[in-house]
Amino acid sequence: MASHRRPKQPSRTRVTVLTTAAAAAVALSSQAANAAPSEKPSKDEVKSKVDKLYEEAEQATETYNGAKEKQEKLQTEVSTIQDDVARGQDELNELRESIGLAAAAQYRSGSIDSSLQLFLSSNPDDYLDKASAADQLSAQQVESLRKIQEKQRELAQDRAEASGKLKDLASTRTELGNKKKEVQAKLAEAQKLLNTLTAEEKADLAAADARASRDAGERVDLGNTAPASGRAMAAFQAAQSKIGSPYVYGATGPNSFDCSGLTSWAFAQAGVGIPRISQDQANAGTRIYSQSDLKVGDLVIFYGDLHHVGFYAGNGQVLHAPRSGTVVRYESINNMPYQFGVRI
C-alpha cells in the first residue's frame, strides 16, 4: 500500500544556514568579479627590493669568500701533510731495510742472534720490554729501534691529522657550494624583479646608476684630507686606478672585484698583506670610530655584520666596489650604515 505521508519539511534552522551560505557565496562571487587586479609594484618598490637582495647576496658573498679561502688553506695543509707522510714512510722503510740486511747477513752465516730476532718483532714496544729485561741489546740496536718507534708515531699522528683535515675540507666544499647557490639565487631573484619593469623604467634606473658611477674628475671633490700613511695612500691610489671595473662576487682583480677583493688587492699592490674578507679586515688594524678622524686610505667597514668594506677617500666619500651590477666608484659614506674605520 503506497504511503501518503507528507514529505518532511526542512527545519527553520537548516533553511537559515542554507540561505546564509548562499548569500555569502553570492557576495564572494560579486567581490571576486569586482576586485581590481593586483597592482604591479612601482619602480621605486622594485628598486628597494632589488637593493635588499643585492645586499643579501653580498652578505652571502663574504661567507663564500671565507669558505673559499679556508678551502685553499686546507688543500695546502693536506698536501703538505701527505708529502710528510710519504717521506716519513720512505724513512721508515729504510730503517726497516737496514735491520733486514743485518738479519740476512746473520742468516747467511748460519744463525740469527736472539736479540735480532726480538728486534724484528712486529711489536717494537714489546721487543724493548723483553730485550731490556734480557739485557740483549747493543746501544746501536736500541737507537735504531727507537728511531723506528718514533717514526711510526709521527706517521700515525700525521695520518690522523690528514684525515681530520680532509673531513674539514669536504664540509668546507659543501658550504662553498651552498653559498655559491645562495648568491646566484639572490641575483636571479633580483633580475626577475628587474624584468618586471618597463623599458622606460629600466632606462631610468640605468641612468641613475650611470650617474652614480661617474669618475672622480666629473663629480667627486675629495678635499685635502691627509693620508693615513704612505702605504695606505699607495693602496688607495691602486684602487683609484680600478674605477669603472665591474663588481663580480668572489673576484679579487685585476679586472673585476667584490668589495673585500678590491681592498685586499689594492693593499697587496702597496706591499701590504691583509686578510681576504671584510670581517677579518675589520680586525686587521686600529679601529677608528669617529668619521671625523678618518684619513685617506683607511678601510671603512659597513653594516652590523661587517659584510662590506671600502676605502675612505676624503671629504665624506668612500671608494669601493658596491654590489652586483655596479662598478668600482665613489659614494657618500652616508649611503650605508657606517660601523668604524680601520687603519692598517
Coordinates of C-alpha atoms in Angstrom, one line a residue:
M1 CA 0.0 0.0 0.0
A2 CA 1.5 3.3 -1.0
S3 CA 2.5 5.7 1.6
H4 CA 0.7 9.1 1.6
R5 CA 2.9 10.7 4.3
R6 CA 3.8 14.3 3.5
P7 CA 7.5 14.9 2.8
K8 CA 9.4 16.2 5.8
Q9 CA 9.8 20.0 5.6
P10 CA 13.3 21.4 6.2
S11 CA 13.7 22.9 9.7
R12 CA 13.8 26.6 10.1
T13 CA 17.5 26.4 11.3
R14 CA 18.5 24.5 8.2
V15 CA 16.8 27.0 5.9
T16 CA 18.6 29.8 7.7
V17 CA 22.0 28.2 7.3
L18 CA 21.5 27.4 3.7
T19 CA 20.2 30.9 3.0
T20 CA 23.2 32.5 4.8
A21 CA 25.7 30.3 2.9
A22 CA 24.1 31.1 -0.4
A23 CA 24.2 34.8 0.4
A24 CA 27.9 34.6 1.3
A25 CA 28.7 32.7 -1.9
V26 CA 26.9 35.4 -3.9
A27 CA 28.8 38.1 -2.0
L28 CA 32.1 36.5 -2.6
S29 CA 31.4 36.0 -6.2
S30 CA 30.4 39.6 -6.5
Q31 CA 33.6 40.7 -4.7
A32 CA 35.8 38.5 -6.9
A33 CA 34.1 39.8 -10.0
N34 CA 34.5 43.4 -9.0
A35 CA 38.0 43.1 -7.4
A36 CA 40.7 45.1 -9.1
P37 CA 43.7 43.1 -10.4
S38 CA 46.7 43.2 -8.0
E39 CA 48.8 46.3 -8.7
K40 CA 52.2 46.0 -10.3
P41 CA 54.9 47.2 -7.9
S42 CA 56.3 50.6 -8.7
K43 CA 59.7 51.3 -10.0
D44 CA 60.8 52.5 -6.5
E45 CA 59.4 49.4 -4.8
V46 CA 61.2 47.2 -7.3
K47 CA 64.4 49.1 -6.7
S48 CA 64.1 48.8 -2.9
K49 CA 63.5 45.0 -3.1
V50 CA 66.4 44.6 -5.6
D51 CA 68.8 46.6 -3.4
K52 CA 67.9 44.4 -0.5
L53 CA 68.5 41.3 -2.5
Y54 CA 71.9 42.7 -3.6
E55 CA 72.8 43.4 0.0
E56 CA 71.8 39.8 1.0
A57 CA 73.9 38.5 -2.0
E58 CA 76.9 40.4 -0.8
Q59 CA 76.5 39.0 2.7
A60 CA 76.5 35.5 1.2
T61 CA 79.4 36.5 -1.0
E62 CA 81.6 37.3 2.0
T63 CA 80.7 34.0 3.6
Y64 CA 81.5 32.3 0.2
N65 CA 84.9 34.2 0.2
G66 CA 85.7 32.9 3.7
A67 CA 84.8 29.3 2.8
K68 CA 86.9 29.6 -0.4
E69 CA 89.9 30.9 1.5
K70 CA 89.5 28.2 4.1
Q71 CA 89.3 25.5 1.3
E72 CA 92.5 26.8 -0.3
K73 CA 94.3 26.8 3.0
L74 CA 93.1 23.3 3.9
Q75 CA 94.2 22.0 0.5
T76 CA 97.7 23.3 1.0
E77 CA 97.9 21.9 4.5
V78 CA 96.6 18.5 3.4
S79 CA 99.1 18.4 0.6
T80 CA 101.9 19.3 2.9
I81 CA 100.9 16.6 5.4
Q82 CA 100.6 14.0 2.7
D83 CA 104.1 14.8 1.5
D84 CA 105.4 14.5 5.0
V85 CA 103.7 11.1 5.4
A86 CA 105.2 9.9 2.1
R87 CA 108.7 11.0 3.2
G88 CA 108.2 9.5 6.6
Q89 CA 107.2 6.2 5.2
D90 CA 110.3 6.1 3.0
E91 CA 112.5 6.8 6.0
L92 CA 110.7 4.1 8.0
N93 CA 111.2 1.7 5.1
E94 CA 114.9 2.5 5.0
L95 CA 115.2 1.9 8.8
R96 CA 113.5 -1.5 8.5
E97 CA 115.5 -2.4 5.4
S98 CA 118.8 -1.7 7.3
I99 CA 117.6 -4.1 10.1
G100 CA 116.6 -6.7 7.5
L101 CA 120.0 -6.5 5.9
A102 CA 121.6 -7.3 9.3
A103 CA 119.3 -10.2 9.7
A104 CA 120.1 -11.5 6.3
A105 CA 123.8 -11.4 7.0
Q106 CA 123.4 -13.4 10.2
Y107 CA 121.2 -15.9 8.4
R108 CA 123.8 -16.4 5.7
S109 CA 126.4 -17.0 8.5
G110 CA 124.2 -19.8 9.9
S111 CA 122.3 -18.2 12.8
I112 CA 120.3 -15.2 13.8
D113 CA 121.2 -13.7 17.1
S114 CA 118.3 -13.9 19.7
S115 CA 118.4 -10.2 20.2
L116 CA 118.0 -9.6 16.5
Q117 CA 115.0 -12.0 16.4
L118 CA 113.4 -9.8 19.1
F119 CA 114.5 -6.8 17.1
L120 CA 112.5 -7.9 14.1
S121 CA 109.4 -8.3 16.2
S122 CA 106.2 -6.8 14.8
N123 CA 105.7 -5.1 18.1
P124 CA 108.7 -2.8 18.9
D125 CA 107.4 -1.8 22.4
D126 CA 107.0 -5.5 23.3
Y127 CA 110.5 -6.1 22.0
L128 CA 112.1 -3.3 24.1
D129 CA 110.5 -4.6 27.2
K130 CA 111.7 -8.2 26.6
A131 CA 115.1 -7.3 25.3
S132 CA 115.8 -4.8 28.1
A133 CA 114.9 -7.5 30.7
A134 CA 117.3 -9.9 29.0
D135 CA 120.0 -7.2 28.5
Q136 CA 120.4 -8.4 25.0
L137 CA 120.5 -5.1 23.1
S138 CA 123.6 -3.1 22.0
A139 CA 123.4 0.7 22.2
Q140 CA 123.3 0.9 18.4
Q141 CA 120.3 -1.5 18.2
V142 CA 118.4 0.4 20.9
E143 CA 118.9 3.6 18.9
S144 CA 117.8 2.1 15.7
L145 CA 114.6 0.7 17.2
R146 CA 113.8 3.9 18.9
K147 CA 114.0 5.7 15.6
I148 CA 111.6 3.2 14.1
Q149 CA 109.2 3.7 17.1
E150 CA 109.4 7.5 16.8
K151 CA 108.8 7.4 13.0
Q152 CA 105.8 5.1 13.4
R153 CA 104.3 7.5 16.0
E154 CA 104.9 10.5 13.7
L155 CA 103.3 8.8 10.8
A156 CA 100.3 7.8 12.8
Q157 CA 99.8 11.4 14.0
D158 CA 100.3 12.8 10.5
R159 CA 97.7 10.4 9.1
A160 CA 95.2 11.2 11.8
E161 CA 95.7 15.0 11.2
A162 CA 95.4 14.5 7.4
S163 CA 92.2 12.5 7.9
G164 CA 90.7 15.3 10.1
K165 CA 91.6 18.0 7.6
L166 CA 90.2 16.0 4.7
K167 CA 86.8 15.8 6.6
D168 CA 87.0 19.5 7.2
L169 CA 87.8 20.1 3.6
A170 CA 84.8 18.1 2.5
S171 CA 82.4 20.1 4.7
T172 CA 84.0 23.4 3.6
R173 CA 83.5 22.4 -0.1
T174 CA 79.8 21.7 0.7
E175 CA 79.5 25.1 2.4
L176 CA 81.2 26.8 -0.5
G177 CA 78.8 25.2 -3.0
N178 CA 75.8 26.2 -0.8
K179 CA 76.8 29.8 -0.6
K180 CA 77.5 30.0 -4.3
K181 CA 74.0 28.7 -4.9
E182 CA 72.6 31.3 -2.4
V183 CA 74.4 34.2 -4.1
Q184 CA 73.2 33.1 -7.6
A185 CA 69.6 32.6 -6.3
K186 CA 69.6 36.2 -4.8
L187 CA 71.0 37.6 -8.1
A188 CA 68.5 35.7 -10.2
E189 CA 65.6 36.9 -8.0
A190 CA 66.8 40.5 -8.3
Q191 CA 67.0 40.1 -12.1
K192 CA 63.5 38.6 -12.2
L193 CA 62.2 41.7 -10.4
L194 CA 64.0 44.0 -12.7
N195 CA 62.5 42.2 -15.6
T196 CA 59.0 43.3 -14.4
L197 CA 59.9 46.9 -15.2
T198 CA 59.0 48.6 -18.4
A199 CA 61.8 49.6 -20.8
E200 CA 61.4 53.2 -19.7
E201 CA 61.7 52.3 -16.0
K202 CA 64.8 50.2 -16.7
A203 CA 66.4 53.1 -18.6
D204 CA 65.7 55.4 -15.7
L205 CA 67.4 53.1 -13.2
A206 CA 70.3 52.5 -15.6
A207 CA 70.7 56.3 -16.0
A208 CA 70.7 56.8 -12.2
D209 CA 73.3 54.1 -11.7
A210 CA 75.4 55.6 -14.5
R211 CA 75.4 59.0 -12.8
A212 CA 76.5 57.3 -9.6
S213 CA 79.4 55.6 -11.4
R214 CA 81.0 58.8 -12.8
D215 CA 84.6 59.1 -12.2
A216 CA 86.3 61.5 -9.7
G217 CA 87.0 64.2 -12.2
E218 CA 83.3 64.6 -13.0
R219 CA 81.7 64.6 -9.7
V220 CA 83.8 63.9 -6.6
D221 CA 85.6 66.5 -4.5
L222 CA 87.9 64.6 -2.2
G223 CA 89.1 67.7 -0.3
N224 CA 92.6 67.8 1.3
T225 CA 92.3 65.0 3.9
A226 CA 95.8 63.7 4.8
P227 CA 96.6 60.1 4.0
A228 CA 96.8 57.5 6.9
S229 CA 100.3 56.5 5.7
G230 CA 102.4 56.3 2.6
R231 CA 101.4 52.7 2.1
A232 CA 97.7 53.4 2.8
M233 CA 97.9 56.1 0.2
A234 CA 99.6 53.7 -2.3
A235 CA 96.8 51.2 -1.7
F236 CA 94.2 53.9 -2.2
Q237 CA 95.8 55.0 -5.5
A238 CA 95.9 51.4 -6.7
A239 CA 92.1 51.2 -6.0
Q240 CA 91.6 54.5 -7.8
S241 CA 93.2 53.0 -10.9
K242 CA 90.4 50.5 -11.0
I243 CA 87.5 52.9 -11.0
G244 CA 85.0 51.6 -13.5
S245 CA 86.0 47.9 -13.1
P246 CA 82.9 45.7 -12.6
Y247 CA 81.8 44.2 -9.4
V248 CA 81.9 40.4 -9.6
Y249 CA 81.3 38.3 -6.5
G250 CA 84.3 36.3 -5.4
A251 CA 86.6 38.4 -7.7
T252 CA 90.0 39.7 -6.4
G253 CA 91.2 41.5 -9.6
P254 CA 92.9 42.7 -11.5
N255 CA 89.9 43.3 -13.9
S256 CA 86.9 42.8 -11.6
F257 CA 86.3 42.8 -7.8
D258 CA 84.0 42.3 -5.0
C259 CA 84.2 44.7 -2.0
S260 CA 86.9 43.0 0.0
G261 CA 88.6 41.7 -3.2
L262 CA 89.3 45.4 -4.1
T263 CA 90.7 46.4 -0.7
S264 CA 92.9 43.3 -0.4
W265 CA 94.2 43.6 -4.0
A266 CA 94.9 47.3 -3.5
F267 CA 96.9 46.8 -0.3
A268 CA 98.8 44.0 -2.0
Q269 CA 99.9 46.4 -4.7
A270 CA 101.3 48.6 -1.9
G271 CA 103.3 45.6 -0.5
V272 CA 100.9 45.0 2.4
G273 CA 99.1 41.8 3.0
I274 CA 95.7 42.0 4.7
P275 CA 93.0 39.3 5.1
R276 CA 90.7 38.4 2.3
I277 CA 87.2 39.0 3.7
S278 CA 85.7 42.1 5.2
Q279 CA 85.0 40.6 8.7
D280 CA 88.7 39.8 9.0
Q281 CA 89.8 43.1 7.6
A282 CA 87.8 44.7 10.3
N283 CA 90.3 43.3 12.8
A284 CA 93.5 43.9 10.8
G285 CA 94.4 47.3 12.3
T286 CA 93.4 50.1 14.7
R287 CA 89.7 50.9 14.7
I288 CA 88.6 54.5 14.1
Y289 CA 85.1 55.1 15.4
S290 CA 84.7 58.7 14.6
Q291 CA 84.3 59.6 10.9
S292 CA 86.0 62.9 11.6
D293 CA 89.2 61.0 12.5
L294 CA 89.3 59.0 9.2
K295 CA 92.2 59.6 6.8
V296 CA 92.6 58.7 3.1
G297 CA 93.5 55.0 2.8
D298 CA 91.7 53.9 6.0
L299 CA 89.4 51.0 5.4
V300 CA 85.7 51.7 6.2
I301 CA 83.5 48.9 7.5
F302 CA 79.7 49.0 7.0
Y303 CA 76.7 47.1 8.3
G304 CA 76.3 45.4 11.6
D305 CA 77.7 42.1 10.4
L306 CA 80.7 43.9 8.9
H307 CA 80.0 42.4 5.4
H308 CA 81.0 45.5 3.4
V309 CA 84.3 47.4 3.2
G310 CA 85.8 50.2 1.1
F311 CA 88.5 52.9 1.3
Y312 CA 88.0 56.3 2.9
A313 CA 88.6 58.8 0.0
G314 CA 88.3 62.1 1.9
N315 CA 85.5 64.7 2.1
G316 CA 82.9 62.1 3.3
Q317 CA 83.4 59.8 0.3
V318 CA 84.3 56.2 0.1
L319 CA 85.9 54.3 -2.9
H320 CA 84.5 50.8 -3.1
A321 CA 83.0 48.0 -5.2
P322 CA 79.4 48.4 -4.2
R323 CA 77.4 45.4 -5.4
S324 CA 76.5 43.3 -8.5
G325 CA 75.5 45.3 -11.4
T326 CA 77.8 48.2 -10.5
V327 CA 81.4 49.2 -10.9
V328 CA 84.2 50.5 -8.6
R329 CA 83.2 54.0 -7.8
Y330 CA 83.0 56.8 -5.2
E331 CA 79.9 57.2 -3.0
S332 CA 78.9 59.2 0.1
I333 CA 80.0 57.4 3.3
N334 CA 76.4 58.0 4.5
N335 CA 74.9 55.8 1.8
M336 CA 75.5 52.8 4.0
P337 CA 75.4 52.1 7.8
Y338 CA 78.9 53.1 9.0
Q339 CA 80.4 51.0 11.7
F340 CA 84.1 52.1 12.0
G341 CA 87.2 52.7 10.1
V342 CA 90.4 50.5 10.2
R343 CA 93.9 52.0 10.0
I344 CA 96.2 49.3 8.6

